[in-house]
Short mmCIF file of C-alpha atoms (C1' of nucleotides) in Angstrom, two decimals:
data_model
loop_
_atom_site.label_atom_id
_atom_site.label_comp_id
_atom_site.label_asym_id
_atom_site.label_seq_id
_atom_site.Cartn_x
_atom_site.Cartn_y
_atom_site.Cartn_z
CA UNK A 1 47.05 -8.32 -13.95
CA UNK A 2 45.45 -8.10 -17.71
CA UNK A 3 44.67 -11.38 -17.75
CA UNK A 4 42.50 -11.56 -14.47
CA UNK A 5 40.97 -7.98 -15.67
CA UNK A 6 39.98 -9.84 -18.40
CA UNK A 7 38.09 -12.41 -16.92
CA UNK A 8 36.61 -10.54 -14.13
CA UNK A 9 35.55 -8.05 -17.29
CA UNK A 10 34.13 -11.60 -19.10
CA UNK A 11 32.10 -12.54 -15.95
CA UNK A 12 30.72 -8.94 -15.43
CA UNK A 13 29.86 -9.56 -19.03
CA UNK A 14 28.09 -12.60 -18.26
CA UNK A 15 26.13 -11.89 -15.20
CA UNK A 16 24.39 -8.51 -17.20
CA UNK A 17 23.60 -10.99 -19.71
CA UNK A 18 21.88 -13.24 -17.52
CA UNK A 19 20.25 -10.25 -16.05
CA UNK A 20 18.84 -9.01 -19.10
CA UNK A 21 17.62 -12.77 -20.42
CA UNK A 22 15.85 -12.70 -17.68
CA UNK A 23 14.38 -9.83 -18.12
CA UNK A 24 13.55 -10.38 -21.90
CA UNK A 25 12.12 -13.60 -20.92
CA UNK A 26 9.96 -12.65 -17.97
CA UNK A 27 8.37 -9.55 -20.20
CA UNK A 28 7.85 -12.02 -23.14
CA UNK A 29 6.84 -15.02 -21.17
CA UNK A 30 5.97 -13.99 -17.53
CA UNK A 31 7.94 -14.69 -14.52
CA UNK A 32 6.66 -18.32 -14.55
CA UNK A 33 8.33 -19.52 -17.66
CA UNK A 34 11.77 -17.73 -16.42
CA UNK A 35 13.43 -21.11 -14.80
CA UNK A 36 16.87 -21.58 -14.40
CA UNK A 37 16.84 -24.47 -17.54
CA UNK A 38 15.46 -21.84 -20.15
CA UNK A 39 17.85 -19.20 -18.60
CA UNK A 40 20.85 -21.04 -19.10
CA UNK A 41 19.97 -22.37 -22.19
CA UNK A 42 19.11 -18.78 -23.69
CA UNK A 43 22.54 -17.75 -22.43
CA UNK A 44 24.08 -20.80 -23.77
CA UNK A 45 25.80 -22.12 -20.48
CA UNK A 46 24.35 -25.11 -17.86
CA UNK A 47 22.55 -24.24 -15.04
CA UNK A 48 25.40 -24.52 -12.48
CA UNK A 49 26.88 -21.25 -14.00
CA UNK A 50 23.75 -18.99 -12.76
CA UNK A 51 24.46 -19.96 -8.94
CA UNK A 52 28.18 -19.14 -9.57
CA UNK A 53 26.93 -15.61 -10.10
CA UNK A 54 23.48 -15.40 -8.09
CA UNK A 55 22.39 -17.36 -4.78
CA UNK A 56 19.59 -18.01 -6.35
CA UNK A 57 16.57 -17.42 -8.70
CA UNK A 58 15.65 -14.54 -5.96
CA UNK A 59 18.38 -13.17 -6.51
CA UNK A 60 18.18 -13.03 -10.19
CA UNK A 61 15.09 -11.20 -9.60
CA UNK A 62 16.68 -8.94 -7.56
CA UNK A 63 18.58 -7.76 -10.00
CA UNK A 64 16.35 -7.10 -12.42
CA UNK A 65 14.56 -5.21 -9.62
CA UNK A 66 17.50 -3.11 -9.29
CA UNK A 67 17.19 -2.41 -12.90
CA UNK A 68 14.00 -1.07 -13.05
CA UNK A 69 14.06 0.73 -9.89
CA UNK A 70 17.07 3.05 -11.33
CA UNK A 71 14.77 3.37 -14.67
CA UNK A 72 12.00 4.01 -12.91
CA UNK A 73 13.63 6.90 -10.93
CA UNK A 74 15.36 8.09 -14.25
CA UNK A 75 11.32 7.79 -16.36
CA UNK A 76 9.74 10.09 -13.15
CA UNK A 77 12.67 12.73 -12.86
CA UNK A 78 12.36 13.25 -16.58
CA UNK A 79 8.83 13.86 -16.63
CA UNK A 80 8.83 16.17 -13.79
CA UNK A 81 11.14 17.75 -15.02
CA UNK A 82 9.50 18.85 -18.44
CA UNK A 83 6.94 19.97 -16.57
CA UNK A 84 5.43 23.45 -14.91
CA UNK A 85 4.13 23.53 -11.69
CA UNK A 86 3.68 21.47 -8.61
CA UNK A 87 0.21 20.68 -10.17
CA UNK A 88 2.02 19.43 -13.65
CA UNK A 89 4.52 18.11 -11.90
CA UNK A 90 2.49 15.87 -9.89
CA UNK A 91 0.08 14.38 -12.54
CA UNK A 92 2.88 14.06 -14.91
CA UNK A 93 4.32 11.68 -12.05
CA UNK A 94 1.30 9.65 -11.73
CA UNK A 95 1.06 9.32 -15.74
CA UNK A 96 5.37 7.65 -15.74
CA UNK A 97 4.59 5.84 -12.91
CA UNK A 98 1.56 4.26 -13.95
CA UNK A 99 3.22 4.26 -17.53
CA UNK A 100 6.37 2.11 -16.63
CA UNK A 101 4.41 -0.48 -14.53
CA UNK A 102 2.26 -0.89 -17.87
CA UNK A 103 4.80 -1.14 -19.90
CA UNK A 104 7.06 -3.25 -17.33
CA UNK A 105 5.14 -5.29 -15.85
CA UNK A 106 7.58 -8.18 -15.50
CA UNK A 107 10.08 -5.75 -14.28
CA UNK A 108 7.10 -4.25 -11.82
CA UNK A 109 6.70 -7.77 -10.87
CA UNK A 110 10.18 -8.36 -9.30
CA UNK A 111 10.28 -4.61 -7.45
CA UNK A 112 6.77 -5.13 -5.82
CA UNK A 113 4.79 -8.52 -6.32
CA UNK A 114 7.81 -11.19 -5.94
CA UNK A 115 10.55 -11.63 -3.48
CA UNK A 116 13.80 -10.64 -4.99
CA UNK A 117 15.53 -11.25 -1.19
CA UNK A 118 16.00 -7.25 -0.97
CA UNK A 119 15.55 -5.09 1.88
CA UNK A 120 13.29 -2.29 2.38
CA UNK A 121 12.65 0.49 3.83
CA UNK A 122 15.59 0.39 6.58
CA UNK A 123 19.13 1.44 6.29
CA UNK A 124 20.49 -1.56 4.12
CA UNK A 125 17.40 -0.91 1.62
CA UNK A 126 19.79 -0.40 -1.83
CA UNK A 127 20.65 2.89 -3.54
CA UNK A 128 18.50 2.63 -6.42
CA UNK A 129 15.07 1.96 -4.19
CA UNK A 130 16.02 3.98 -2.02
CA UNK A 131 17.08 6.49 -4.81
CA UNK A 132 13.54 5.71 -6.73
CA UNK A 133 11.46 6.46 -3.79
CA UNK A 134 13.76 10.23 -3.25
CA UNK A 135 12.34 10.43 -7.17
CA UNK A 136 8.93 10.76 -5.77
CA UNK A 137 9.89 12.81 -2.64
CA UNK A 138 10.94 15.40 -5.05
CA UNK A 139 7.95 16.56 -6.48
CA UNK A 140 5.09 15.15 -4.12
CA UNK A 141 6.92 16.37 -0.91
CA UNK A 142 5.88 20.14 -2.43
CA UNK A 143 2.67 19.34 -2.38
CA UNK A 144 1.78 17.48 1.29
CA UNK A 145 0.32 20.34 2.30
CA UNK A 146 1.14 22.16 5.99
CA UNK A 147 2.05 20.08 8.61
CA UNK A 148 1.95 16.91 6.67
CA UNK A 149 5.02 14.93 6.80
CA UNK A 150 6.67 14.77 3.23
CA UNK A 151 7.91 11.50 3.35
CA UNK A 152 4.49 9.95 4.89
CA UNK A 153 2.59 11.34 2.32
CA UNK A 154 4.69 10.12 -0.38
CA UNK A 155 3.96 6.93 0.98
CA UNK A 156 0.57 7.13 0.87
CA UNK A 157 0.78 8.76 -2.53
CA UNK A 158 2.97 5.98 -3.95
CA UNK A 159 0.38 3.22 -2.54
CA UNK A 160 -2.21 4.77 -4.22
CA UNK A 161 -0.32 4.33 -7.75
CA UNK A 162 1.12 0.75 -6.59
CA UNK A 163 -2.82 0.17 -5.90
CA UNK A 164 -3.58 1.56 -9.24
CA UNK A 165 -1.07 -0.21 -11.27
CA UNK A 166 -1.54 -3.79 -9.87
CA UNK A 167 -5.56 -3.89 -9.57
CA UNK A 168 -5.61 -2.50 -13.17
CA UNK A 169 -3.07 -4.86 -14.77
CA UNK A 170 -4.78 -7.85 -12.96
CA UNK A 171 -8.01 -7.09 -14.19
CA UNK A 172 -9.62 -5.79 -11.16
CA UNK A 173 -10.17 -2.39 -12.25
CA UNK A 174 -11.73 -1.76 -15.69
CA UNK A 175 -8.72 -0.40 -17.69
CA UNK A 176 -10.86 2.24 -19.55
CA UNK A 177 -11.01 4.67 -17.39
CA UNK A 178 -7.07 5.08 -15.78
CA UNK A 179 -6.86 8.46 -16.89
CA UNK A 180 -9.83 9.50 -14.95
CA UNK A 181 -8.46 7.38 -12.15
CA UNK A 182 -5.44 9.54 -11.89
CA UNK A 183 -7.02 12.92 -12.43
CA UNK A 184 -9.09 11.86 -9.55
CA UNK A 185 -6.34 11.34 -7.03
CA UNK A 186 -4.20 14.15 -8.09
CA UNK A 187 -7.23 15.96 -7.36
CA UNK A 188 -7.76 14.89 -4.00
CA UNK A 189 -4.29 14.06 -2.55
CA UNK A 190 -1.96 16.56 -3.45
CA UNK A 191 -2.49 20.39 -1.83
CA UNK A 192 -2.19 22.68 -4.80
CA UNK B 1 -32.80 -40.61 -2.88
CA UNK B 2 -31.48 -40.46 0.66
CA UNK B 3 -28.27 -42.46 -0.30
CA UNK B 4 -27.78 -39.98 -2.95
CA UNK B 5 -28.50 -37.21 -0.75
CA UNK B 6 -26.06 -38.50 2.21
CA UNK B 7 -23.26 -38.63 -0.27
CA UNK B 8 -23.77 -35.39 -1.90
CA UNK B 9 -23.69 -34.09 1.91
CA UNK B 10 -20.58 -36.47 2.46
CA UNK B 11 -19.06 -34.67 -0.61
CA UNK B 12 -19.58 -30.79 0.11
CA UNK B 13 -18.69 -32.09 3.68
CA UNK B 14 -15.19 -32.58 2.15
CA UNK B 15 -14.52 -30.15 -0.25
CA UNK B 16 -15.50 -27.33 2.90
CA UNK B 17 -12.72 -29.32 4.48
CA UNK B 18 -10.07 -28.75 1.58
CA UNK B 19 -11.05 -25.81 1.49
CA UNK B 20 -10.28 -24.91 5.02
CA UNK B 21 -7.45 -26.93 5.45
CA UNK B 22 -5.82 -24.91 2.26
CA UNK B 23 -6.83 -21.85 4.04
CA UNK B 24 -5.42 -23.09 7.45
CA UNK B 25 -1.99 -24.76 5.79
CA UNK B 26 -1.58 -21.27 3.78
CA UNK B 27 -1.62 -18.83 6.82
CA UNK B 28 0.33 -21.25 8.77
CA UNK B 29 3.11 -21.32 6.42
CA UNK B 30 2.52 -19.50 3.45
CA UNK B 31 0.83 -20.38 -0.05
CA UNK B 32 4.00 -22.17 -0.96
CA UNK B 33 3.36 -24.44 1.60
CA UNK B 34 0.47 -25.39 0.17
CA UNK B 35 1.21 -28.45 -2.30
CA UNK B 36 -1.15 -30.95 -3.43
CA UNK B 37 0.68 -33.41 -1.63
CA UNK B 38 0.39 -31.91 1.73
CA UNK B 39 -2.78 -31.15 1.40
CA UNK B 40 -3.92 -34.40 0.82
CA UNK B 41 -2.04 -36.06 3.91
CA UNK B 42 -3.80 -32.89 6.04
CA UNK B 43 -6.90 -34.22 4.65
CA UNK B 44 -6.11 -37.63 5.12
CA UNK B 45 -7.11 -38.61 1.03
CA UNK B 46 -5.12 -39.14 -1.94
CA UNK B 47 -3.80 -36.32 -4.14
CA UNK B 48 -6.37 -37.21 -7.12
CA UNK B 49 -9.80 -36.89 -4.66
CA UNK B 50 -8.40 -32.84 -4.92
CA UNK B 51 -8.89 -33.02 -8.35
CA UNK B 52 -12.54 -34.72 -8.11
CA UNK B 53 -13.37 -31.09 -6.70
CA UNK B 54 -11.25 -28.78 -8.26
CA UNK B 55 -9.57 -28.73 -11.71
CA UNK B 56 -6.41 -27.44 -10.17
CA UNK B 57 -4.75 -25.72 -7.54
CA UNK B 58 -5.47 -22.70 -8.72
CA UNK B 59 -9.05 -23.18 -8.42
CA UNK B 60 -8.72 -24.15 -4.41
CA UNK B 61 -7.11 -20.44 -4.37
CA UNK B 62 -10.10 -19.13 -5.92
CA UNK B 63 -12.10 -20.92 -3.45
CA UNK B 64 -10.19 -19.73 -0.27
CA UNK B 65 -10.44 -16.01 -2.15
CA UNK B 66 -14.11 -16.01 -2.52
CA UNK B 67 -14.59 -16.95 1.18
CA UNK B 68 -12.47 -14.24 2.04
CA UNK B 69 -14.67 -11.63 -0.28
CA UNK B 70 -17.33 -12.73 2.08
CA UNK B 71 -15.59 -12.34 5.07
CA UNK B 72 -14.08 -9.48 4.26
CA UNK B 73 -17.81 -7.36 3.14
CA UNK B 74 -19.21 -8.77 6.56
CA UNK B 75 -15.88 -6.86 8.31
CA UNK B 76 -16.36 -4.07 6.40
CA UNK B 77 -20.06 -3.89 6.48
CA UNK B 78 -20.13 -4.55 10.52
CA UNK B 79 -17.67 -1.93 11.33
CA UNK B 80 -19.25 0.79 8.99
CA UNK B 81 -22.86 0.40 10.80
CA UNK B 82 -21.37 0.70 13.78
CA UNK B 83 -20.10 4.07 13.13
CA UNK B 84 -21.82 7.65 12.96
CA UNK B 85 -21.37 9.95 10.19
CA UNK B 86 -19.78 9.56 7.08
CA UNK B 87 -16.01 10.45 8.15
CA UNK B 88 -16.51 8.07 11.06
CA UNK B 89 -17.87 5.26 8.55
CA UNK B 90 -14.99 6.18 5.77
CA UNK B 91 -12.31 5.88 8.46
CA UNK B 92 -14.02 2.51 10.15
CA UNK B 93 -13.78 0.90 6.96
CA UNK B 94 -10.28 1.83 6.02
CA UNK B 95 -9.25 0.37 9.59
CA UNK B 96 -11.48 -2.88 8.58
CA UNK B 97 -10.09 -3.50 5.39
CA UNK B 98 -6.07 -2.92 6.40
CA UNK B 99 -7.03 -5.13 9.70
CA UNK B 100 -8.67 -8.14 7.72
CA UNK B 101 -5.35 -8.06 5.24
CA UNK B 102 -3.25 -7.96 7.84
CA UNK B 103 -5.04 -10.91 10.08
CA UNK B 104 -5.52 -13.05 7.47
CA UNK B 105 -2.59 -12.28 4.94
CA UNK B 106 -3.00 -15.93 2.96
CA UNK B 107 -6.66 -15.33 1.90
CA UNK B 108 -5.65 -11.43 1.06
CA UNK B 109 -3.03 -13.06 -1.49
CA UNK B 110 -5.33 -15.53 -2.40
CA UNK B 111 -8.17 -12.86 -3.46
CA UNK B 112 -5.69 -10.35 -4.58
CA UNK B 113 -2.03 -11.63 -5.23
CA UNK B 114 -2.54 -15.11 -6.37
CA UNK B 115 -4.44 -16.32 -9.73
CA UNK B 116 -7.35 -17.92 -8.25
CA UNK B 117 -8.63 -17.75 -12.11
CA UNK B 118 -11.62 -15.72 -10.39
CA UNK B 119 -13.42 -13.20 -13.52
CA UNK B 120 -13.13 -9.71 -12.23
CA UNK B 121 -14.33 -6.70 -13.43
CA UNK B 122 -17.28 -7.58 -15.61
CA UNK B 123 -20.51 -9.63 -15.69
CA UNK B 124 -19.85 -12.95 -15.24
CA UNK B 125 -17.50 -11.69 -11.63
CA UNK B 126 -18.65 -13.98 -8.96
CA UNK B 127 -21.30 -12.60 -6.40
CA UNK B 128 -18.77 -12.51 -3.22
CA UNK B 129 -16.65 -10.38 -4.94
CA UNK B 130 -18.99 -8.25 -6.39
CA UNK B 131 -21.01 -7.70 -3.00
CA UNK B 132 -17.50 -7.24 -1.32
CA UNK B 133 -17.00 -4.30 -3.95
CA UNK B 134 -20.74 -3.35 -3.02
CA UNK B 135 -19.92 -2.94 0.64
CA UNK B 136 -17.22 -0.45 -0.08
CA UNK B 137 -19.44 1.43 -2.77
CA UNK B 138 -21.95 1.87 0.20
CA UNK B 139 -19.86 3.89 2.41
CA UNK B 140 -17.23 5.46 -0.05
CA UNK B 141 -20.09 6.77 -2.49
CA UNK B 142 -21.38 9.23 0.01
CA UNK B 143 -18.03 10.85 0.31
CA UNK B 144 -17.08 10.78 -3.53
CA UNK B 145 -17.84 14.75 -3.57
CA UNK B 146 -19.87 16.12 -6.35
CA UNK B 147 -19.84 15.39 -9.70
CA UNK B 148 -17.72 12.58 -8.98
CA UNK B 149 -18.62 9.05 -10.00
CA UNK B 150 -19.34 7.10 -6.45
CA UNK B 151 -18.05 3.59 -8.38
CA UNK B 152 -14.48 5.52 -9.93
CA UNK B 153 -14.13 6.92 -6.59
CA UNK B 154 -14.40 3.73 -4.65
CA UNK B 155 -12.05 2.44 -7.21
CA UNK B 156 -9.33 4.70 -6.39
CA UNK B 157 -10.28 4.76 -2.65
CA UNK B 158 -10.06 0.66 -2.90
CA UNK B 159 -6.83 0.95 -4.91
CA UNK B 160 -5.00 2.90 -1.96
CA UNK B 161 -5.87 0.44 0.65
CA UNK B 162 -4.72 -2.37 -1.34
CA UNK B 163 -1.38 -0.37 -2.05
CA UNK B 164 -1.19 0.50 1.42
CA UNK B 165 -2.32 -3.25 2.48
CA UNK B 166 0.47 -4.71 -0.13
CA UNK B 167 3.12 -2.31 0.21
CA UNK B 168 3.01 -2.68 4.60
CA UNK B 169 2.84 -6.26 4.45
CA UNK B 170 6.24 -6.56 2.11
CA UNK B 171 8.03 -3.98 4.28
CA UNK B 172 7.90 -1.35 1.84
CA UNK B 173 6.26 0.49 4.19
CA UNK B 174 7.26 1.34 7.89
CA UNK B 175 4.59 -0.19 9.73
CA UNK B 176 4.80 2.27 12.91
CA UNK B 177 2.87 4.78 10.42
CA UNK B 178 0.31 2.61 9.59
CA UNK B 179 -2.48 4.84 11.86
CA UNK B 180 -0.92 7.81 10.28
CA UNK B 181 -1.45 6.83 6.93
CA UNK B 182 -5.31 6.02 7.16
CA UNK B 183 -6.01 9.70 8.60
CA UNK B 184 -4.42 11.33 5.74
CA UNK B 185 -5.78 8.94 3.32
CA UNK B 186 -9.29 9.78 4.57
CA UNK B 187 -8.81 13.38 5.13
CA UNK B 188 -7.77 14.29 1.83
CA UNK B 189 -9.52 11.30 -0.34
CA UNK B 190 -13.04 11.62 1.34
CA UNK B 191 -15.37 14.67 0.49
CA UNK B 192 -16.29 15.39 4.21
"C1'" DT C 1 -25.91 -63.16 -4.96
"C1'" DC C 2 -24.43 -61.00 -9.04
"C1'" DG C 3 -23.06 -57.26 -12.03
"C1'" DC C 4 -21.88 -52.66 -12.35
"C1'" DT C 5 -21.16 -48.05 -11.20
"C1'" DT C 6 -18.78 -45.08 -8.35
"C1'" DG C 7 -15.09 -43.78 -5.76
"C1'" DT C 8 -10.29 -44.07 -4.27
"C1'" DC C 9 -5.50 -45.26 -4.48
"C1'" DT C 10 -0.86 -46.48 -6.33
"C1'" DA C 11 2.37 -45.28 -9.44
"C1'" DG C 12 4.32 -42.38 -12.64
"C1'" DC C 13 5.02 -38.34 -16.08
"C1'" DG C 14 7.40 -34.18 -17.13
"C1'" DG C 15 8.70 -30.33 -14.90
"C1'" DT C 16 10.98 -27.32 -10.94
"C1'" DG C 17 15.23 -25.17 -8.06
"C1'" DC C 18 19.47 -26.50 -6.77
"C1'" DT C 19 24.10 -29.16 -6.06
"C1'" DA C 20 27.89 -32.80 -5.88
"C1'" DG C 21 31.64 -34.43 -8.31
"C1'" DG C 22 34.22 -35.22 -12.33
"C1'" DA C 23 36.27 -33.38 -16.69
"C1'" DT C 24 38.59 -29.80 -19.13
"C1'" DC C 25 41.05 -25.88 -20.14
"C1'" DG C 26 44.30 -22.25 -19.61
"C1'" DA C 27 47.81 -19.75 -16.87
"C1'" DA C 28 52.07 -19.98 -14.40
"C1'" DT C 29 56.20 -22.54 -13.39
"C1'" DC C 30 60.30 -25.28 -14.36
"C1'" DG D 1 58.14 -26.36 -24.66
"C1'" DA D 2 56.45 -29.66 -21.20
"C1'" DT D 3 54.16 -29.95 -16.76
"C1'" DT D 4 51.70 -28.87 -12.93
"C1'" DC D 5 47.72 -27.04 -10.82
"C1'" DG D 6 43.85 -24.21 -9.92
"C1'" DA D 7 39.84 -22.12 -11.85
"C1'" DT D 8 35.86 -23.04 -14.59
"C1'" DC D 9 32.25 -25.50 -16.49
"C1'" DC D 10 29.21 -29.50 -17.40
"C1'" DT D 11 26.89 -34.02 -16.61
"C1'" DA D 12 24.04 -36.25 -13.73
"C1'" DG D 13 21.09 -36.47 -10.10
"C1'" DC D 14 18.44 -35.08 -5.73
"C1'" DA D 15 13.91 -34.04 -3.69
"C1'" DC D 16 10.05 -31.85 -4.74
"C1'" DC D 17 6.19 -29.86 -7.69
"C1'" DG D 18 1.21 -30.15 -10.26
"C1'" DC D 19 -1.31 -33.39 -12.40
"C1'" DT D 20 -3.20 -37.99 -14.40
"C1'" DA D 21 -3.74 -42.95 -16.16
"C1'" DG D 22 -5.12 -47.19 -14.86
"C1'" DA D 23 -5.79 -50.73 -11.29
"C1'" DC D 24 -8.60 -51.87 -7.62
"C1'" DA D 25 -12.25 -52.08 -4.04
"C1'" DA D 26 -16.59 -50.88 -2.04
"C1'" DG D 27 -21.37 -50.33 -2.16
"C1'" DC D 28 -25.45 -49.85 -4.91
"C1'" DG D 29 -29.66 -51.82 -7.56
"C1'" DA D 30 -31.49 -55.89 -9.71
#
DNA sequence: TCGCTTGTCTAGCGGTGCTAGGATCGAATC
DNA sequence: GATTCGATCCTAGCACCGCTAGACAAGCGA
């Protein structure tokens, strides 16, 4: 039994390696550069190794989606949590969401802008997305307002940022004034 | 002259064509559809007479994008003056925007997704983009409330329909409460 | 009719994601 | 300890990508 515990501890090994090269790579380089030639090379095997772990390049993506979906959920819980009041609360969300797309955006990249082959929004959507978006159900769902859904404004809450975060890092949206930006639609959307 | 003229005609006459056929190809089956090669048998020329008009792929994106901007201010510009009172013209040209992304998803990745190496956000922004962010300034600065900056506010405005546009499209977003989502957006966003 | 410019094509470069098939290595058996 | 045998990994190659050099032909002005 050791001996197979071994390996099977050897190849989980492996495959959060490759993860987290091509992670490293993508926020260094951008998602372009990550192919599977560089990847394997970084982690010092041939390419045929990668598709004995992942289907694909998707998939590889997908993982590192995973990743950042579980941070993400960890970076918004703590900074609601430090904070008083749905008000607080709420703006302090905006500010770790906005913050980790900024200073993620390869890891953004595979949750949102690429295909990473995951599901969504349906019952086989995995834990940690469906885990991230709870993370924002917690605090906005206090502030929908009466008869507002919690979970549909969320939604529309979270589009908002998305919006936010991927017009401002591709250059459609002057990057000077973000904070205003948020103060703006904390204003407006939540019901304080 | 006239020989000139005939094959300067001759020569926009073709690069509309490329143009469309990009545009055409892309909706069909998706911007990774769209390779040089295929567009040149569509077009029924060699791969190089592409590059006679365009320095690159990425520059036929930018193309397809900037007809789109057009498009997209006559939408939103048409179904705006067709509606009475601000609400009804804030809520007309939510529905406009999230219909033209939704109808014509290629040139919405093209002006938005995609690198069509198009200058945003500053002087030297081409005119179709800045009019399309002039049509939305028209109706959303009425509604920005006082004290509130009519431009930052159609920022943020713009920002949640292109979340809301992104997010739907991916399947982050259950599309059944599409309808649901523009209402809320409007009531709480718009100054009314 | 000739020379020349202008335009177009064929062919090819270095790169991509992905895979078939052979070599090698290590564990289990005799 | 030698031998078998299966798992594991690599070399080599496929079809395709964006892009370009250089050959070639067509149509213009002289």
């Amino acid at each position: 039994m050791s001996v197979q515990e071994r390996k099977e501890r050897e190849r989980a090994g492996r495959e959060r390696l490759i993860v987290a090269t091509a992670r490293e790579l993508a926020e260094q380089q951008g998602w372009d550069a990550v192919t599977t030639r560089r990847l394997a090379e970084r982690i010092e095997y041939s390419q045929p190794v990668l598709y004995s772990h992942f289907r694909g390049k998707r998939e590889i993506i997908g993982a590192v989606a995973l990743q950042g979906a579980a941070e993400m959920a960890m970076a918004v819980r703590a900074a609601t949590s430090a904070a008083d009041g749905p008000r607080a609360r709420v703006t302090a969300l905006a500010r770790a969401y906005l913050d980790y797309a900024e200073s993620n955006p390869a890891v953004y990249d595979a949750m949102f802008q690429l295909d990473g082959g995951l599901a969504f929004a349906n019952e086989d959507t995995p834990e940690p997305l469906k885990d991230a978006f709870a993370a924002l159900l917690e605090s906005l769902g206090e502030v929908a307002g009466d008869g507002v859904h919690p979970g549909l404004f969320t939604e529309v809450f979270w589009a908002a940022l998305h919006g936010l975060a991927t017009l401002t890092r591709a250059g459609r949206l002057p990057p000077e004034d973000a904070e205003r930006r948020v103060e703006l639609l904390v204003d407006r959307l939540a019901m304080l």
